[in-house]
Coordinates of C-alpha atoms in Angstrom, one line a residue:
M1 CA 9.5 -39.7 -47.7
D2 CA 6.2 -40.7 -46.0
I3 CA 3.8 -38.4 -46.8
R4 CA 0.6 -39.9 -46.5
R5 CA -2.5 -37.4 -46.6
L6 CA -0.3 -34.0 -45.7
L7 CA -3.4 -32.5 -43.5
R8 CA -1.8 -30.8 -40.9
Y9 CA -2.2 -27.7 -39.0
S10 CA 0.0 -24.7 -39.7
A11 CA 3.6 -24.3 -38.7
T12 CA 2.4 -21.6 -36.0
A13 CA 0.6 -24.0 -34.0
L14 CA 3.1 -26.8 -34.9
A15 CA 6.0 -25.2 -33.2
T16 CA 3.8 -25.4 -30.0
A17 CA 2.2 -29.0 -30.9
G18 CA 2.2 -30.8 -34.2
L19 CA 0.4 -32.9 -36.5
L20 CA 0.0 -34.3 -39.9
I21 CA -2.1 -37.0 -42.0
S22 CA -1.8 -40.0 -44.3
G23 CA -0.3 -40.9 -47.7
C24 CA -3.6 -41.5 -49.0
S25 CA -5.4 -38.2 -48.2
S26 CA -7.6 -37.4 -45.7
G27 CA -10.4 -39.9 -45.4
T28 CA -13.8 -39.8 -45.4
S29 CA -16.2 -41.9 -43.4
S30 CA -19.9 -42.4 -44.4
P31 CA -22.2 -42.2 -41.5
K32 CA -24.2 -44.9 -43.4
A33 CA -21.4 -47.3 -42.5
S34 CA -22.4 -46.7 -38.9
A35 CA -26.2 -45.7 -38.0
S36 CA -26.7 -42.3 -36.3
V37 CA -27.9 -41.7 -33.0
P38 CA -31.7 -40.4 -33.2
Q39 CA -32.1 -36.7 -32.7
K40 CA -34.4 -37.2 -30.0
A41 CA -33.1 -40.0 -28.0
V42 CA -30.2 -41.9 -26.8
P43 CA -30.3 -45.7 -27.2
A44 CA -30.8 -47.7 -24.3
E45 CA -27.5 -49.5 -24.8
L46 CA -25.9 -45.9 -24.9
K47 CA -27.4 -44.3 -22.1
A48 CA -24.6 -45.0 -19.7
Y49 CA -22.2 -43.7 -21.4
Y50 CA -24.2 -40.4 -21.8
A51 CA -25.1 -40.2 -18.5
Q52 CA -21.2 -40.5 -16.9
K53 CA -19.3 -38.2 -14.7
L54 CA -16.1 -36.8 -15.3
S55 CA -13.7 -37.1 -12.5
W56 CA -11.4 -34.1 -13.1
R57 CA -8.0 -33.9 -12.0
D58 CA -5.1 -31.7 -12.5
C59 CA -3.1 -32.1 -15.4
G60 CA 0.0 -30.8 -14.2
V61 CA -0.2 -28.1 -16.6
A62 CA -1.0 -24.8 -14.8
G63 CA -4.7 -23.9 -15.5
F64 CA -5.9 -27.5 -17.2
Q65 CA -7.7 -29.8 -15.9
C66 CA -8.1 -33.7 -17.3
A67 CA -10.3 -36.4 -17.2
T68 CA -11.0 -39.9 -18.9
M69 CA -14.2 -40.6 -20.9
K70 CA -15.4 -43.9 -21.4
A71 CA -16.8 -44.5 -24.9
P72 CA -18.0 -48.5 -26.7
L73 CA -15.3 -49.6 -28.7
D74 CA -18.1 -50.5 -30.9
Y75 CA -20.9 -48.5 -31.5
A76 CA -22.8 -51.4 -33.2
K77 CA -21.7 -53.9 -30.2
P78 CA -21.4 -51.6 -27.1
A79 CA -21.8 -54.8 -24.7
E80 CA -18.4 -55.7 -26.1
G81 CA -16.2 -53.4 -23.9
D82 CA -15.2 -49.8 -23.9
I83 CA -12.3 -47.6 -24.8
K84 CA -11.0 -44.6 -22.6
L85 CA -10.4 -41.3 -24.2
A86 CA -8.5 -38.4 -22.8
V87 CA -10.1 -35.1 -22.0
S88 CA -8.7 -32.0 -21.1
R89 CA -10.3 -28.3 -20.3
K90 CA -9.3 -24.9 -19.4
K91 CA -12.5 -23.2 -17.6
A92 CA -13.6 -19.7 -19.1
T93 CA -11.8 -16.9 -17.7
G94 CA -14.4 -14.4 -17.7
P95 CA -15.5 -11.6 -17.7
G96 CA -18.7 -12.1 -19.4
K97 CA -21.7 -14.7 -19.0
R98 CA -20.2 -18.5 -19.8
I99 CA -21.5 -19.6 -23.3
G100 CA -20.4 -23.3 -22.9
S101 CA -17.5 -25.8 -24.1
L102 CA -15.8 -25.0 -27.3
L103 CA -14.3 -28.4 -28.6
V104 CA -11.1 -27.9 -30.8
N105 CA -9.1 -30.3 -33.0
P106 CA -6.2 -29.6 -34.8
G107 CA -6.5 -31.9 -37.5
G108 CA -4.3 -34.9 -38.7
P109 CA -5.9 -37.6 -38.5
G110 CA -3.6 -38.4 -35.7
G111 CA -2.9 -35.1 -33.9
S112 CA -3.0 -34.9 -30.3
A113 CA -5.9 -32.4 -29.8
I114 CA -5.0 -32.0 -26.1
G115 CA -1.2 -31.1 -27.0
Y116 CA -3.0 -28.5 -29.3
L117 CA -4.9 -27.2 -26.5
Q118 CA -2.6 -26.9 -23.8
A119 CA 0.2 -25.7 -26.0
Y120 CA -1.7 -23.4 -28.4
A121 CA -5.8 -23.1 -28.4
A122 CA -6.5 -22.1 -24.8
I123 CA -3.7 -20.0 -24.4
G124 CA -3.5 -18.3 -27.9
Y125 CA -7.2 -18.0 -29.2
P126 CA -8.4 -14.8 -28.9
E127 CA -9.0 -13.3 -25.1
P128 CA -12.8 -12.7 -25.8
V129 CA -13.4 -16.4 -26.7
R130 CA -11.3 -18.1 -24.2
A131 CA -13.0 -15.7 -21.8
R132 CA -16.5 -17.1 -22.2
Y133 CA -16.1 -20.7 -23.2
D134 CA -14.3 -23.7 -21.7
M135 CA -11.7 -24.6 -24.0
V136 CA -11.7 -28.6 -24.4
A137 CA -10.2 -31.0 -26.4
V138 CA -10.7 -35.0 -26.3
D139 CA -7.7 -36.8 -28.0
P140 CA -9.4 -39.0 -30.8
R141 CA -9.6 -42.6 -30.2
G142 CA -6.2 -44.3 -31.3
V143 CA -4.5 -41.0 -30.9
A144 CA -1.9 -39.9 -28.3
R145 CA -3.5 -40.3 -25.0
S146 CA -6.7 -42.3 -26.2
E147 CA -5.2 -45.7 -26.7
P148 CA -2.9 -44.7 -29.2
V149 CA -2.7 -47.0 -32.4
E150 CA 1.1 -48.5 -32.3
C151 CA 3.1 -49.8 -35.3
L152 CA 6.7 -49.6 -35.5
T153 CA 9.8 -49.3 -33.2
G154 CA 11.7 -46.2 -33.5
K155 CA 14.5 -48.0 -35.3
E156 CA 11.6 -49.5 -37.8
M157 CA 10.3 -46.3 -38.4
D158 CA 13.4 -44.5 -38.9
A159 CA 14.4 -47.0 -41.9
Y160 CA 10.5 -46.5 -43.2
T161 CA 11.0 -42.7 -43.4
Q162 CA 14.1 -43.2 -45.3
I163 CA 12.5 -45.7 -48.1
D164 CA 13.0 -44.2 -51.9
Q165 CA 9.4 -43.3 -52.9
T166 CA 10.3 -42.5 -56.3
P167 CA 11.2 -46.1 -57.7
D168 CA 13.5 -46.2 -60.7
D169 CA 13.3 -49.9 -61.2
Q170 CA 11.1 -53.4 -60.5
S171 CA 13.6 -53.9 -57.4
E172 CA 13.1 -50.2 -55.7
T173 CA 9.4 -50.8 -56.7
G174 CA 9.4 -54.3 -54.5
E175 CA 11.0 -52.7 -51.7
L176 CA 8.5 -49.8 -51.4
V177 CA 5.8 -52.0 -51.3
T178 CA 7.4 -54.1 -48.9
A179 CA 7.8 -51.2 -46.6
Y180 CA 4.2 -50.4 -47.1
K181 CA 3.1 -54.3 -46.1
D182 CA 5.3 -54.2 -43.1
F183 CA 4.1 -50.8 -41.6
A184 CA 0.7 -52.5 -42.0
A185 CA 1.3 -55.4 -40.4
G186 CA 3.3 -53.7 -37.7
C187 CA -0.2 -52.1 -37.0
D188 CA -2.3 -54.9 -37.0
K189 CA 0.2 -57.0 -34.9
R190 CA 0.5 -54.2 -32.3
S191 CA -3.0 -52.7 -32.6
T192 CA -5.4 -55.4 -33.5
K193 CA -7.9 -54.6 -31.1
I194 CA -8.6 -50.9 -32.0
L195 CA -7.8 -50.7 -35.8
P196 CA -11.2 -51.4 -37.2
H197 CA -12.6 -48.7 -34.7
V198 CA -10.6 -45.4 -35.3
S199 CA -13.0 -43.9 -38.1
T200 CA -14.2 -40.6 -37.9
V201 CA -17.6 -41.6 -37.6
D202 CA -16.8 -43.4 -34.2
S203 CA -14.9 -40.4 -33.2
A204 CA -17.7 -37.9 -34.1
R205 CA -20.1 -40.2 -32.2
D206 CA -17.4 -39.8 -29.0
M207 CA -17.7 -36.1 -29.7
D208 CA -21.5 -36.1 -29.1
V209 CA -20.8 -38.5 -25.9
L210 CA -19.0 -35.6 -24.7
R211 CA -21.1 -32.9 -25.4
E212 CA -23.6 -34.5 -23.4
V213 CA -21.1 -35.2 -20.3
L214 CA -20.1 -31.8 -20.5
G215 CA -23.5 -30.5 -20.0
D216 CA -23.7 -29.0 -23.3
K217 CA -27.2 -28.9 -25.4
K218 CA -25.3 -28.3 -28.7
L219 CA -21.7 -28.8 -29.6
N220 CA -19.5 -25.8 -30.5
F221 CA -16.2 -26.8 -32.3
V222 CA -13.2 -25.3 -33.8
G223 CA -11.6 -27.9 -36.3
A224 CA -8.6 -27.3 -38.8
S225 CA -7.5 -29.2 -41.9
Y226 CA -9.1 -33.0 -41.1
G227 CA -10.3 -31.3 -37.9
T228 CA -13.3 -30.0 -40.6
F229 CA -14.3 -33.4 -41.7
L230 CA -14.6 -34.7 -38.2
G231 CA -16.9 -31.5 -37.3
A232 CA -18.9 -31.9 -41.0
T233 CA -19.5 -35.6 -39.8
Y234 CA -20.6 -34.5 -36.3
A235 CA -23.2 -32.1 -38.3
E236 CA -23.8 -34.8 -40.5
L237 CA -24.8 -37.2 -37.8
F238 CA -26.2 -34.7 -34.9
P239 CA -27.7 -32.0 -37.1
S240 CA -30.0 -30.6 -34.2
R241 CA -26.9 -30.6 -31.6
A242 CA -24.4 -28.9 -33.9
G243 CA -23.8 -25.4 -32.2
R244 CA -21.4 -22.8 -33.3
L245 CA -18.9 -25.0 -36.1
V246 CA -15.7 -23.2 -37.7
L247 CA -14.2 -25.5 -40.0
D248 CA -11.0 -24.2 -41.2
G249 CA -8.8 -25.5 -44.0
A250 CA -11.8 -27.5 -45.2
M251 CA -11.8 -30.6 -46.7
D252 CA -14.0 -32.0 -49.7
P253 CA -15.8 -35.1 -48.3
S254 CA -17.2 -36.0 -51.9
L255 CA -14.2 -36.8 -53.3
P256 CA -12.2 -40.5 -53.8
A257 CA -8.6 -40.7 -52.4
R258 CA -7.0 -40.6 -55.7
D259 CA -8.4 -37.1 -56.4
M260 CA -7.8 -35.7 -53.1
N261 CA -4.4 -37.0 -53.2
R262 CA -3.8 -35.3 -56.9
D263 CA -5.7 -32.3 -55.7
Q264 CA -3.3 -31.8 -52.5
T265 CA -0.3 -32.3 -54.8
G266 CA -1.4 -29.3 -56.5
G267 CA -1.8 -27.4 -53.3
F268 CA 1.6 -28.3 -52.4
E269 CA 3.0 -26.9 -56.2
L270 CA 0.8 -23.9 -55.4
A271 CA 2.8 -23.4 -52.3
F272 CA 6.0 -24.0 -53.5
Q273 CA 5.6 -21.7 -56.3
S274 CA 5.0 -18.8 -53.8
F275 CA 8.1 -19.9 -51.4
A276 CA 10.2 -19.7 -55.0
A277 CA 8.8 -16.5 -56.2
D278 CA 9.7 -15.1 -52.9
C279 CA 12.9 -17.0 -52.4
V280 CA 14.5 -16.0 -56.2
K281 CA 14.3 -12.3 -55.2
R282 CA 16.7 -12.9 -52.7
K283 CA 20.5 -12.8 -53.7
D284 CA 21.2 -16.0 -51.3
C285 CA 18.4 -17.8 -52.7
P286 CA 19.6 -21.5 -52.9
L287 CA 17.2 -22.0 -55.9
G288 CA 19.0 -19.5 -58.0
T289 CA 17.7 -16.0 -58.9
G290 CA 15.6 -17.1 -61.9
T291 CA 12.0 -17.7 -62.1
S292 CA 9.9 -19.8 -59.7
E293 CA 9.7 -22.4 -62.5
E294 CA 13.4 -22.3 -62.8
A295 CA 13.8 -23.0 -59.1
G296 CA 11.4 -26.0 -59.2
K297 CA 13.8 -27.8 -61.7
R298 CA 16.6 -26.8 -59.7
L299 CA 14.9 -28.4 -56.7
K300 CA 14.1 -31.4 -58.4
A301 CA 17.1 -31.8 -59.6
F302 CA 18.8 -31.6 -56.2
F303 CA 16.0 -34.2 -55.3
D304 CA 17.5 -36.7 -57.8
E305 CA 21.0 -36.0 -56.5
L306 CA 20.0 -37.1 -53.2
D307 CA 18.3 -40.1 -54.4
A308 CA 21.7 -41.1 -55.8
K309 CA 23.8 -40.0 -53.1
P310 CA 22.4 -38.8 -49.9
A311 CA 23.8 -36.1 -47.9
P312 CA 25.8 -36.7 -44.4
T313 CA 24.0 -35.3 -41.5
G314 CA 26.3 -35.9 -38.4
Q315 CA 23.7 -38.8 -37.4
S316 CA 23.3 -42.4 -38.6
R317 CA 20.6 -41.2 -41.0
P318 CA 21.8 -39.4 -44.0
L319 CA 19.4 -37.1 -45.9
G320 CA 18.3 -38.8 -49.1
E321 CA 15.4 -37.7 -51.4
A322 CA 12.6 -39.0 -49.0
L323 CA 13.7 -37.1 -46.1
A324 CA 14.5 -34.1 -47.9
T325 CA 11.0 -33.8 -49.8
T326 CA 9.5 -34.2 -46.3
G327 CA 11.5 -31.3 -44.8
V328 CA 10.1 -29.3 -47.9
I329 CA 6.9 -30.0 -47.5
A330 CA 6.9 -29.6 -43.8
A331 CA 8.2 -25.7 -44.4
M332 CA 5.2 -25.1 -47.1
Y333 CA 2.6 -25.1 -44.0
D334 CA 3.5 -21.4 -42.8
E335 CA 5.4 -18.9 -44.7
S336 CA 7.3 -18.4 -41.4
A337 CA 9.2 -21.4 -41.9
W338 CA 10.3 -20.1 -45.3
P339 CA 14.0 -18.7 -43.9
Q340 CA 14.4 -22.1 -41.8
L341 CA 13.7 -23.7 -45.3
R342 CA 16.2 -21.4 -47.2
D343 CA 18.9 -21.9 -44.9
G344 CA 18.3 -25.9 -44.8
L345 CA 18.4 -25.9 -48.6
T346 CA 21.8 -23.7 -48.6
T347 CA 23.3 -26.0 -46.3
A348 CA 21.9 -29.4 -47.7
M349 CA 23.2 -28.1 -51.3
G350 CA 26.5 -27.4 -49.7
G351 CA 27.0 -30.8 -48.2
D352 CA 25.5 -30.6 -44.9
G353 CA 21.9 -32.3 -44.8
A354 CA 21.4 -31.5 -41.1
G355 CA 18.8 -28.4 -41.4
L356 CA 16.2 -30.3 -43.9
L357 CA 16.6 -33.5 -41.5
G358 CA 15.5 -31.5 -38.5
L359 CA 12.4 -30.2 -40.7
A360 CA 11.7 -33.7 -41.6
D361 CA 11.8 -34.9 -37.4
T362 CA 9.6 -32.1 -36.6
Y363 CA 6.8 -33.2 -39.3
Y364 CA 7.1 -36.8 -38.1
E365 CA 7.2 -35.9 -34.3
R366 CA 10.5 -37.8 -33.9
S367 CA 12.2 -37.0 -30.5
E368 CA 16.2 -36.9 -30.1
D369 CA 16.0 -40.0 -28.3
G370 CA 15.1 -41.8 -31.8
S371 CA 11.2 -42.6 -30.3
Y372 CA 8.2 -41.2 -32.6
A373 CA 4.9 -39.7 -31.6
N374 CA 2.2 -41.9 -32.8
L375 CA 0.9 -39.2 -35.3
M376 CA 1.9 -41.3 -38.4
Y377 CA 0.2 -44.5 -37.3
A378 CA -3.0 -43.2 -35.9
N379 CA -3.1 -41.3 -39.2
A380 CA -2.8 -44.3 -41.5
A381 CA -5.3 -45.9 -39.6
V382 CA -7.9 -43.4 -39.3
N383 CA -7.3 -42.7 -43.4
C384 CA -7.4 -45.9 -44.4
L385 CA -10.3 -46.7 -42.5
D386 CA -12.4 -43.7 -43.8
L387 CA -11.9 -44.0 -47.7
P388 CA -11.1 -46.8 -50.4
P389 CA -7.4 -46.5 -51.3
A390 CA -6.4 -44.4 -54.1
F391 CA -4.3 -47.0 -55.2
T392 CA -4.2 -50.9 -54.7
G393 CA -0.9 -51.9 -56.7
P394 CA 1.9 -50.1 -58.5
D395 CA 0.6 -50.6 -62.0
E396 CA -2.2 -48.3 -61.1
V397 CA 0.4 -45.9 -59.6
R398 CA 2.3 -45.9 -63.1
A399 CA -0.6 -45.5 -64.6
D400 CA -1.7 -42.4 -63.5
L401 CA 1.9 -40.8 -62.6
P402 CA 1.5 -38.2 -65.5
A403 CA -1.3 -36.6 -64.2
F404 CA 0.1 -36.4 -60.8
E405 CA 3.8 -35.3 -62.4
K406 CA 1.5 -32.7 -64.7
T407 CA 0.3 -31.6 -61.3
S408 CA 3.6 -30.9 -59.8
Q409 CA 6.9 -30.8 -61.4
V410 CA 8.4 -31.4 -57.9
F411 CA 6.1 -33.4 -55.9
G412 CA 3.9 -35.2 -58.1
E413 CA 5.8 -38.3 -58.2
G414 CA 6.7 -38.8 -54.8
L415 CA 3.1 -38.1 -53.8
A416 CA 1.4 -40.2 -56.2
W417 CA 3.7 -43.5 -54.6
A418 CA 3.2 -42.3 -51.4
S419 CA -0.8 -42.7 -52.3
L420 CA -0.2 -46.3 -52.8
N421 CA 0.2 -46.9 -48.7
C422 CA -3.4 -47.5 -48.0
G423 CA -3.4 -50.2 -50.5
Y424 CA -2.2 -52.7 -48.6
W425 CA -4.0 -52.1 -45.1
P426 CA -5.1 -55.2 -42.9
V427 CA -8.8 -53.8 -42.3
K428 CA -11.3 -53.0 -44.8
P429 CA -12.4 -49.4 -45.2
T430 CA -15.9 -48.5 -43.9
G431 CA -16.3 -45.1 -45.5
T432 CA -17.1 -44.0 -48.8
P433 CA -16.8 -40.3 -50.6
H434 CA -19.9 -38.5 -50.2
R435 CA -21.6 -35.0 -50.1
I436 CA -22.1 -33.8 -46.3
E437 CA -25.2 -31.5 -46.6
A438 CA -26.4 -31.7 -42.9
K439 CA -29.7 -30.4 -43.4
G440 CA -31.2 -28.8 -40.1
A441 CA -27.8 -27.7 -38.9
A442 CA -27.4 -24.0 -37.6
P443 CA -24.9 -21.9 -39.8
I444 CA -21.8 -23.3 -39.9
V445 CA -18.6 -21.2 -41.2
V446 CA -16.4 -23.1 -43.7
V447 CA -12.8 -21.2 -44.2
G448 CA -10.5 -21.5 -46.7
T449 CA -7.2 -20.2 -47.6
T450 CA -6.3 -19.5 -51.1
R451 CA -2.8 -20.7 -51.3
D452 CA -3.5 -23.4 -48.8
P453 CA -0.9 -26.5 -49.4
A454 CA -2.6 -29.2 -47.6
T455 CA -6.4 -28.5 -48.2
P456 CA -6.4 -26.8 -51.4
Y457 CA -8.9 -23.5 -51.4
K458 CA -11.3 -25.2 -54.1
W459 CA -12.2 -27.9 -51.2
A460 CA -13.5 -24.9 -49.0
R461 CA -15.7 -23.8 -51.7
A462 CA -17.2 -27.5 -52.4
L463 CA -17.6 -28.3 -48.4
A464 CA -19.5 -24.5 -48.3
D465 CA -21.4 -25.7 -51.0
Q466 CA -22.5 -29.0 -49.7
L467 CA -23.7 -28.0 -46.2
D468 CA -27.2 -26.8 -46.3
S469 CA -26.2 -24.1 -43.9
G470 CA -22.7 -23.3 -44.9
T471 CA -21.1 -20.0 -45.3
L472 CA -17.6 -19.9 -46.9
L473 CA -15.1 -17.3 -45.2
T474 CA -11.9 -16.8 -47.6
Y475 CA -8.6 -15.9 -46.8
E476 CA -6.5 -14.4 -49.7
G477 CA -3.0 -15.8 -48.6
D478 CA -0.4 -18.8 -48.0
G479 CA 0.1 -21.0 -45.3
H480 CA -2.2 -23.9 -44.1
T481 CA -5.7 -22.8 -42.0
A482 CA -6.4 -18.9 -41.3
Y483 CA -7.9 -18.3 -37.7
G484 CA -5.4 -16.9 -35.4
R485 CA -2.9 -16.6 -37.8
G486 CA -2.3 -12.7 -38.0
S487 CA -5.4 -11.7 -40.1
D488 CA -7.8 -9.1 -38.1
C489 CA -10.7 -9.4 -40.8
I490 CA -10.5 -13.2 -40.2
D491 CA -10.4 -13.2 -36.3
T492 CA -13.0 -10.8 -36.3
A493 CA -15.7 -12.4 -38.3
I494 CA -14.8 -15.9 -36.6
N495 CA -15.0 -14.4 -32.9
V496 CA -18.4 -12.5 -33.6
Y497 CA -19.8 -16.1 -34.7
L498 CA -18.5 -17.8 -31.6
L499 CA -19.5 -15.0 -29.0
E500 CA -22.8 -13.6 -30.9
G501 CA -23.7 -16.7 -33.4
A502 CA -23.8 -14.5 -36.2
P503 CA -22.0 -16.0 -39.3
P504 CA -20.1 -13.6 -41.6
K505 CA -21.7 -12.8 -44.9
D506 CA -21.5 -15.5 -47.2
A507 CA -18.5 -15.2 -49.7
K508 CA -16.7 -12.9 -47.5
R509 CA -12.8 -12.3 -48.3
C510 CA -10.2 -11.3 -46.3
S511 CA -6.3 -10.7 -46.6

């Protein structure tokens, strides 16, 4: 199981695009690590970037245009070279007066914003929003089309995803530590130049350059999951330039990595309890027909069985505990995936692990040819730069195991050990946990789902409280994020905000 900060957008979008996070929990870079651009002026050394003109071209996808934007690789030393960032847009369709650009980001970190735009946002967001905004995305630096971070070969990644993350003895602990060190060394070897420059602060500054290049006085933005931290960071750096910001599936930037990972472990436990409560009511539930707690014990026992003897899958990769856990977690993002999970568990418990392996492969963005998207690599690179590591060695993990296992009987042990990955990162973190207030920013809408697995609801409450102009919008339900997932109440509130600038009443609740 390679579960690093599981901040992925919902399975609804996952079916059309895809993305996730890193084994530490979504990072938080402090702007103090990189001085913000003044509100009234652009530094002379950055003016050329802000004044550049994009050359739009056909993307090969009907209705979309693409371009390449330049940004300084290192904002502290812009003269030392550029980074090229991929941008895409779909122009406002009308009718109605065009409001401006609406930048979208699906989360991760590491998810392709362009993939999300072209496969979902620019065709699936409510029509009135698409009518009056140019829908725009930029793949953050190090991600997908924007000079991607690379770390391992496909075969190496196959091996990495199968490493036992619930070590039973010193030998297995050593193998896990070696895997984390080899992963980090691979990133350092293949991505040395870019690795120190993919923080959330860097990407937020890139968004301000893009805002200016697009001709917008203020940035309008919808960010999901990790995208909420990206949007909040932008508001912190450039409060007077923050326009209509929707932060859906919010993170709490004040939390250190260990607390964040433990909270997220609880989020997945809560989501599993919802799945289990539904499952045990069904005669064909592979986890029995008792209580949800009993279902959890049955699943944990099954994971233990796979740890001892992986199930065949019809491929060279058997289904061990790590991949099975990833497959289950992948289905927690959206309740529409629960039937697939029930089927996968039923066949796996019958001796065929192909179904759960398929869920895990979708989560990791593994192609049939054995290659992987750079999602996991960018995910680790951003997360490990944004926050000091949750743990720096096995002894620290062991000491905190009881707290993780108390939080989740099913996922606690594995997610605790997964939190060790940033402990061996080759680049020192530049960010620190801190409150984000963004004083002076226009009203910002923070959206939280009460049973969100990846970004627990209390994080949304915390961020809305921290932001000087934050407004909390609550969805009472399951799944990761809320906008565009079937709640007319949520969609209407956000649409009114995006189209008219009027935020919902603070603490508004929808179901």
